[in-house]
XYZ file of N, CA and C in Angstrom:
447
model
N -13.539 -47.524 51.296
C -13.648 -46.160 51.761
C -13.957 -46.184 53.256
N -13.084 -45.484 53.967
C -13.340 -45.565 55.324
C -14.641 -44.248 55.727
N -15.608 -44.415 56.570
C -16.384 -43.294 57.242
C -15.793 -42.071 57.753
N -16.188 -40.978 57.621
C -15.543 -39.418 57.859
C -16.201 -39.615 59.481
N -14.911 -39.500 60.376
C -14.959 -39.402 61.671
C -15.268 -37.600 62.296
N -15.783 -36.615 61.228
C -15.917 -35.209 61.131
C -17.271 -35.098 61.922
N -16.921 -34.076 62.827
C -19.385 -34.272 63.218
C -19.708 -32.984 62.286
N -20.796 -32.835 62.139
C -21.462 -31.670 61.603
C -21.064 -31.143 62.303
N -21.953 -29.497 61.753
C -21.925 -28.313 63.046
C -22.512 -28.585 63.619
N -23.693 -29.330 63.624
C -24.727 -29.602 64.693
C -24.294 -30.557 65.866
N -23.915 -31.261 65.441
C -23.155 -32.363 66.514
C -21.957 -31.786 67.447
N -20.674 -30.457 66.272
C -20.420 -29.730 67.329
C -20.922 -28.850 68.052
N -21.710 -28.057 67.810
C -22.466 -27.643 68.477
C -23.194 -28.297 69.927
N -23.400 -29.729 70.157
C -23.881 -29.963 70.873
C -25.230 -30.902 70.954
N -25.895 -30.871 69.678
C -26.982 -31.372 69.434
C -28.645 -30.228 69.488
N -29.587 -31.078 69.858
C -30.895 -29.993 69.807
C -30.640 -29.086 71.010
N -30.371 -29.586 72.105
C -30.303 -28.858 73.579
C -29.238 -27.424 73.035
N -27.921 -27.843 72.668
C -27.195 -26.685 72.324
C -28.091 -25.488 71.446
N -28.542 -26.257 70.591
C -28.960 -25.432 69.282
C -29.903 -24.701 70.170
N -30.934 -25.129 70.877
C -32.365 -24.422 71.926
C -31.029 -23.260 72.680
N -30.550 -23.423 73.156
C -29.688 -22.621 74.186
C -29.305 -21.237 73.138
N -28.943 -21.688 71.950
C -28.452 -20.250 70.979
C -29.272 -19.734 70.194
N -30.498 -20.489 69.689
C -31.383 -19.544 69.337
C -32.597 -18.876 70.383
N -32.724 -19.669 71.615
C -33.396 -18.814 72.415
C -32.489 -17.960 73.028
N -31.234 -17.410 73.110
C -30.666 -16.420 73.515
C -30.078 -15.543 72.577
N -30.422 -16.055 71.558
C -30.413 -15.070 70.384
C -31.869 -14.121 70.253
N -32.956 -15.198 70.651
C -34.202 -14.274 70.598
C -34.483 -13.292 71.985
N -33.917 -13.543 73.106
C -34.265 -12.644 74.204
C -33.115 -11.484 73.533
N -32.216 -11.777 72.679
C -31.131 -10.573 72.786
C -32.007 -9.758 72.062
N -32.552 -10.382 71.247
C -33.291 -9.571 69.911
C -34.595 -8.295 71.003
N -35.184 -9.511 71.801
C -36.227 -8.833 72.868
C -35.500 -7.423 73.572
N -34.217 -7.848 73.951
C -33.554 -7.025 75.333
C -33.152 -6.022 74.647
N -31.973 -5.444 73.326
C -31.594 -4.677 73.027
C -32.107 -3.910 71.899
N -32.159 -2.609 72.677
C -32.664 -1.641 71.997
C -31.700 -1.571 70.309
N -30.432 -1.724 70.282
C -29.735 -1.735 68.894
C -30.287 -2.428 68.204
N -31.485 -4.048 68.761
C -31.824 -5.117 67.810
C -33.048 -4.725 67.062
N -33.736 -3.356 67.864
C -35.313 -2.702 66.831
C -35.582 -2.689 65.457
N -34.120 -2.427 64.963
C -34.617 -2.727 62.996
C -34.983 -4.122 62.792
N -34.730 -5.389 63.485
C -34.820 -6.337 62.963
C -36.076 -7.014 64.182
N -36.177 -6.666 65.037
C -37.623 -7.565 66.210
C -38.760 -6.556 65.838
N -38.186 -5.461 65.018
C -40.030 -4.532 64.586
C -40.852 -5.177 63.577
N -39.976 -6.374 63.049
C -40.359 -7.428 61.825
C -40.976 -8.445 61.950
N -41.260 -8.348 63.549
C -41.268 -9.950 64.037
C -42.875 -9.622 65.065
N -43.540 -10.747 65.026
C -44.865 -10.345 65.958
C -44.646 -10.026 67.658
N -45.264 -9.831 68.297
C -45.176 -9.475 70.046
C -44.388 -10.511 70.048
N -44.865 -12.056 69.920
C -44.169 -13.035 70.580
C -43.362 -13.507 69.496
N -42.093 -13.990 70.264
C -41.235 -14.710 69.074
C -40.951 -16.277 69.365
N -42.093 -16.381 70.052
C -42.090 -18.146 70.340
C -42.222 -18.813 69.009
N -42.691 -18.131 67.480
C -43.051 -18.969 66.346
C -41.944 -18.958 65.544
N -40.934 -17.732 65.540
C -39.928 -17.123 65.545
C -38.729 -18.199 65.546
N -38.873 -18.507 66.732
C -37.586 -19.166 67.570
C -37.799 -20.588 67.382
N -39.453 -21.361 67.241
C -39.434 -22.470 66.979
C -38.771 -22.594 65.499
N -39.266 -21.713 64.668
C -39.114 -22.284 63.354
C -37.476 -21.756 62.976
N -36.849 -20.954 63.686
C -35.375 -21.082 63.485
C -34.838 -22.127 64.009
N -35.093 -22.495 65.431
C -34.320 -23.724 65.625
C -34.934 -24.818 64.696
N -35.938 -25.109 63.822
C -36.060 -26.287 63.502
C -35.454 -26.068 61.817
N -35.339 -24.746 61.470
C -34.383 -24.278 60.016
C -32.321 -24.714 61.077
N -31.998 -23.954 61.707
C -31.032 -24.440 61.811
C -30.129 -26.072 62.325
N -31.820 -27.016 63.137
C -30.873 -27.940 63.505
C -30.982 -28.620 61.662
N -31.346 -28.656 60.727
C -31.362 -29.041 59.371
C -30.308 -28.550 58.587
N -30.059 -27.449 58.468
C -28.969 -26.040 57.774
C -27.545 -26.662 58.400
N -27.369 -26.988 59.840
C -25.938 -27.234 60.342
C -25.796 -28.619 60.908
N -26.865 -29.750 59.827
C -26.354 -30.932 59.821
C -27.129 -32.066 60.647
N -27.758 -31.244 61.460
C -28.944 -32.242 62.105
C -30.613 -32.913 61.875
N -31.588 -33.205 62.231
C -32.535 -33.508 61.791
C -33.100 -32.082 60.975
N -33.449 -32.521 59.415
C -34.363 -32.112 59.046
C -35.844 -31.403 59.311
N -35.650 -30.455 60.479
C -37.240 -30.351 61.558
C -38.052 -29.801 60.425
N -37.710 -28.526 59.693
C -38.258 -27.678 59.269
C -38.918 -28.064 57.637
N -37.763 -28.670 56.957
C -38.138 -29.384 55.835
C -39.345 -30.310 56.150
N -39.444 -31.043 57.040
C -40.349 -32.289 57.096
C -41.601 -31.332 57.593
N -42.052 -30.274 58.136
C -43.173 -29.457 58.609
C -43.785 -29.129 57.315
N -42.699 -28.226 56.638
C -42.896 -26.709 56.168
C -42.319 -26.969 54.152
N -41.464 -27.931 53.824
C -40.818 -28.286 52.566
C -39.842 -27.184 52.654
N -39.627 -27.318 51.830
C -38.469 -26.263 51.087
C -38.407 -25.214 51.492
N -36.786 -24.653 52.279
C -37.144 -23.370 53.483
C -37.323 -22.339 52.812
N -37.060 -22.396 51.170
C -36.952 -20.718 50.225
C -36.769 -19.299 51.348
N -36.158 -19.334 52.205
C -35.625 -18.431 52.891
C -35.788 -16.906 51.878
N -35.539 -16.750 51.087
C -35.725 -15.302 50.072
C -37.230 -15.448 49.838
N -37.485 -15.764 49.749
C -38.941 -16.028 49.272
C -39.634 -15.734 50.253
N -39.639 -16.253 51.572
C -40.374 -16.411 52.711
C -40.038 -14.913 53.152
N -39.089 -14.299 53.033
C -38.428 -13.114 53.482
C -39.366 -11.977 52.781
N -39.124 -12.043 51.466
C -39.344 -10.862 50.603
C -40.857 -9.800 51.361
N -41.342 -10.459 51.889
C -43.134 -9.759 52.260
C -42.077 -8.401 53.111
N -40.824 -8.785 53.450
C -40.692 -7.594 55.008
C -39.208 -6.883 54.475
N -39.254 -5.861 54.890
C -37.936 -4.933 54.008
C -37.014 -4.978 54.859
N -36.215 -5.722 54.356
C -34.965 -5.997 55.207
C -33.933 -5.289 54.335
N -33.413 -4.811 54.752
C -32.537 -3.356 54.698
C -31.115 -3.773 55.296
N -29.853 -2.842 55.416
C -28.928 -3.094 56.332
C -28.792 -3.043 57.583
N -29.446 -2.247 57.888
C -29.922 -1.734 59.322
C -30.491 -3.039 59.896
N -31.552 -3.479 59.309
C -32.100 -5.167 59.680
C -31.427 -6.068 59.533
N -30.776 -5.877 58.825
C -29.616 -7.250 58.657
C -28.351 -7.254 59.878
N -27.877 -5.718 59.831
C -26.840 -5.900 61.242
C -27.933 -5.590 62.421
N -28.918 -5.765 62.733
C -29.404 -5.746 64.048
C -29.735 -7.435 64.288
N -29.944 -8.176 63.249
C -30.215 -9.383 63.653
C -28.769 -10.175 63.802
N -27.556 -9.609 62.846
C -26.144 -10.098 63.313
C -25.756 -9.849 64.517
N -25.874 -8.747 65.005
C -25.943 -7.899 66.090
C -26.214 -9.315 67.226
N -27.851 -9.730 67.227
C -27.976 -10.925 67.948
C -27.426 -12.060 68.150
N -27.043 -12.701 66.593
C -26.358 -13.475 66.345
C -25.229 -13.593 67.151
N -24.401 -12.884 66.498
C -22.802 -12.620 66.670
C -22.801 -12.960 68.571
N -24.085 -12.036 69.275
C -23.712 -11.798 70.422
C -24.082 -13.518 70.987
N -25.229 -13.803 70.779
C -25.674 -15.362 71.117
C -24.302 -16.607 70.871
N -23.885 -16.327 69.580
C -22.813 -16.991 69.672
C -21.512 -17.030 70.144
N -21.120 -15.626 70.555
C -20.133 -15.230 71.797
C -20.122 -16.282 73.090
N -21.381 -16.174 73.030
C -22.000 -16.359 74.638
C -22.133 -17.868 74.764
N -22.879 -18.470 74.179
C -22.961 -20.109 74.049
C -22.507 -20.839 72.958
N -21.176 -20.522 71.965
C -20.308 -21.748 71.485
C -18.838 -21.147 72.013
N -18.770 -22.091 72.792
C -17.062 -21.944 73.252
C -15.854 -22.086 72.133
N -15.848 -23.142 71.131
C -15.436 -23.284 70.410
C -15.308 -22.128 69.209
N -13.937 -21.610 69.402
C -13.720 -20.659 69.076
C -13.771 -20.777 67.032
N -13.123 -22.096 66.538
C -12.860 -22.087 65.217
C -14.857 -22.074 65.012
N -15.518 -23.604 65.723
C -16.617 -23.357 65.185
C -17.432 -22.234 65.563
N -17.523 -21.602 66.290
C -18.506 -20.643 66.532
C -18.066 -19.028 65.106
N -16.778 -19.475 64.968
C -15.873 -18.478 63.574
C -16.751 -19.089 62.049
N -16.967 -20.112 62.033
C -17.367 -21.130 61.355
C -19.266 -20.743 61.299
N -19.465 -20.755 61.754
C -21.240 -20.564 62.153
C -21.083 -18.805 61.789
N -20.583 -18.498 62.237
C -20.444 -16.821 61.945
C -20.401 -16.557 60.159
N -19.312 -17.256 60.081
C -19.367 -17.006 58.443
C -20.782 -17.091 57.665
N -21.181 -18.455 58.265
C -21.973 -19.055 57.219
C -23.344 -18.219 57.801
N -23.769 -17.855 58.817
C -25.281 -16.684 59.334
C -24.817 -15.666 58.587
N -23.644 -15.170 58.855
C -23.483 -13.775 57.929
C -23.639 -13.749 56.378
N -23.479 -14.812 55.805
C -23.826 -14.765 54.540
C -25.484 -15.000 54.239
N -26.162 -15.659 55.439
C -27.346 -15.876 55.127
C -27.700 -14.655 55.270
N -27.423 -13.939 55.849
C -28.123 -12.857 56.644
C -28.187 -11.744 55.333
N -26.712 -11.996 54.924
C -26.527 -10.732 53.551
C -27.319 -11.188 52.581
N -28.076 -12.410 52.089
C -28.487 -12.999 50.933
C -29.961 -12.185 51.537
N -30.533 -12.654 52.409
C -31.857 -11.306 53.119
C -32.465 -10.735 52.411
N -31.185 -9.419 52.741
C -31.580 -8.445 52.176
C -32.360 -7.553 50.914
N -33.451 -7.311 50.991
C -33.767 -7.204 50.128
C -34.450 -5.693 49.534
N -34.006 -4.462 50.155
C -34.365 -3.527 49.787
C -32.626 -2.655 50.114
N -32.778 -1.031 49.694
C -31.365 -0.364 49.636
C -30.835 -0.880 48.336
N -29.665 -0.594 48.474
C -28.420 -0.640 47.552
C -28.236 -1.947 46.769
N -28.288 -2.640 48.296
C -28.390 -4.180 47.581
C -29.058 -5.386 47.730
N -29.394 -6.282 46.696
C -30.304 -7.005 46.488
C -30.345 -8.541 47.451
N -29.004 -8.291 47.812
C -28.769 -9.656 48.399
C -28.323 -10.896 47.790
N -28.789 -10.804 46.449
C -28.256 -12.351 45.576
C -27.594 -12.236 44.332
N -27.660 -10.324 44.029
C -27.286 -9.934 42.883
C -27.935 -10.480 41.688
N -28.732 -10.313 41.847
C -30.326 -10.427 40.496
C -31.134 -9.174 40.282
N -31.037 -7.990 41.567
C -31.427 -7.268 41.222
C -32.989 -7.071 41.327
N -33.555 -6.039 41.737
C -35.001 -6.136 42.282
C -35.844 -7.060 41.566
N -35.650 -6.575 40.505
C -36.949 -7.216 38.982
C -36.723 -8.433 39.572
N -35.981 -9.467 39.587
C -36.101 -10.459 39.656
C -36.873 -10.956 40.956
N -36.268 -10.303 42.035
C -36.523 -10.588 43.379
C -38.115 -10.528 43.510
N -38.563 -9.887 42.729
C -39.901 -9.578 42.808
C -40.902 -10.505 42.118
N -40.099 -11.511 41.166
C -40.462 -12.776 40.576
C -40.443 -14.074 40.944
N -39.801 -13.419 42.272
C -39.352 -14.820 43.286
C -37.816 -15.955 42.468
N -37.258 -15.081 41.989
C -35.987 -15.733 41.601
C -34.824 -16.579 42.533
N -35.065 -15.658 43.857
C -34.338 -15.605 44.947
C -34.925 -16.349 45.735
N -35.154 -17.472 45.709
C -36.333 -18.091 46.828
C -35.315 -19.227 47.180
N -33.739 -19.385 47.554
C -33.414 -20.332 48.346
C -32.994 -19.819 49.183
């Protein structure tokens, strides 16, 4: 069997330096625009704890060191979520950031299409109040912590 000559996303991406460059300009977008308020009214004054612990969830999530697992265990992202009502409104204000951060710093048009997909689905799994549940389990469950990956 020959070795897959493929890099992660993380490696396309750039490595840790890239990854620092898109989630700290994902968090000033969150700071700067007034459209991003449903989703930075969730978040404390500072989002230095914010931004550490996303970049150390995403360089792990898109293929690079494990930061966040080795701190924190198991990211249960739904779980960790559920305390704050994330709604649609919160969910497209933090895509909102996203989308724009990744405009801006991945040139790479397929991967940065690629990274889009896969935040937007995280982002929809979230959600956890309105219409919809995010994982399709439905509140009862969510409230049992069913949803905790």
């Amino acid at each position: 069997m020959t070795p897959s000559l493929a890099l992660t996303p993380y490696e396309a991406l750039g490595g840790a330096d890239a990854l620092h460059r898109l989630v700290d300009r994902f968090y000033d977008l969150m700071d700067a625009l007034p459209e991003a308020y449903a989703a930075r009214r969730l978040h404390p004054d500072s989002l230095a704890g914010a931004n550490q612990s996303l970049f150390e969830y995403l360089s792990g999530w898109f293929g690079g060191p494990n930061l966040y697992i080795e701190k924190h265990g198991h990211p249960r992202l739904r779980m960790r979520h559920l305390p704050y009502a994330i709604g649609p409104a919160e969910q497209a204000a933090w895509m909102l950031c996203m989308r724009t951060a990744l405009a801006e710093e991945v040139a790479d048009a397929p991967l940065r299409a690629g990274l889009l997909q896969a935040l937007t689905q995280m982002a929809e799994h979230m959600v956890n109040t309105g219409d919809r549940g995010g994982c399709g389990h439905g509140q009862a469950a969510h409230a049992g912590g069913a949803c905790d990956a």
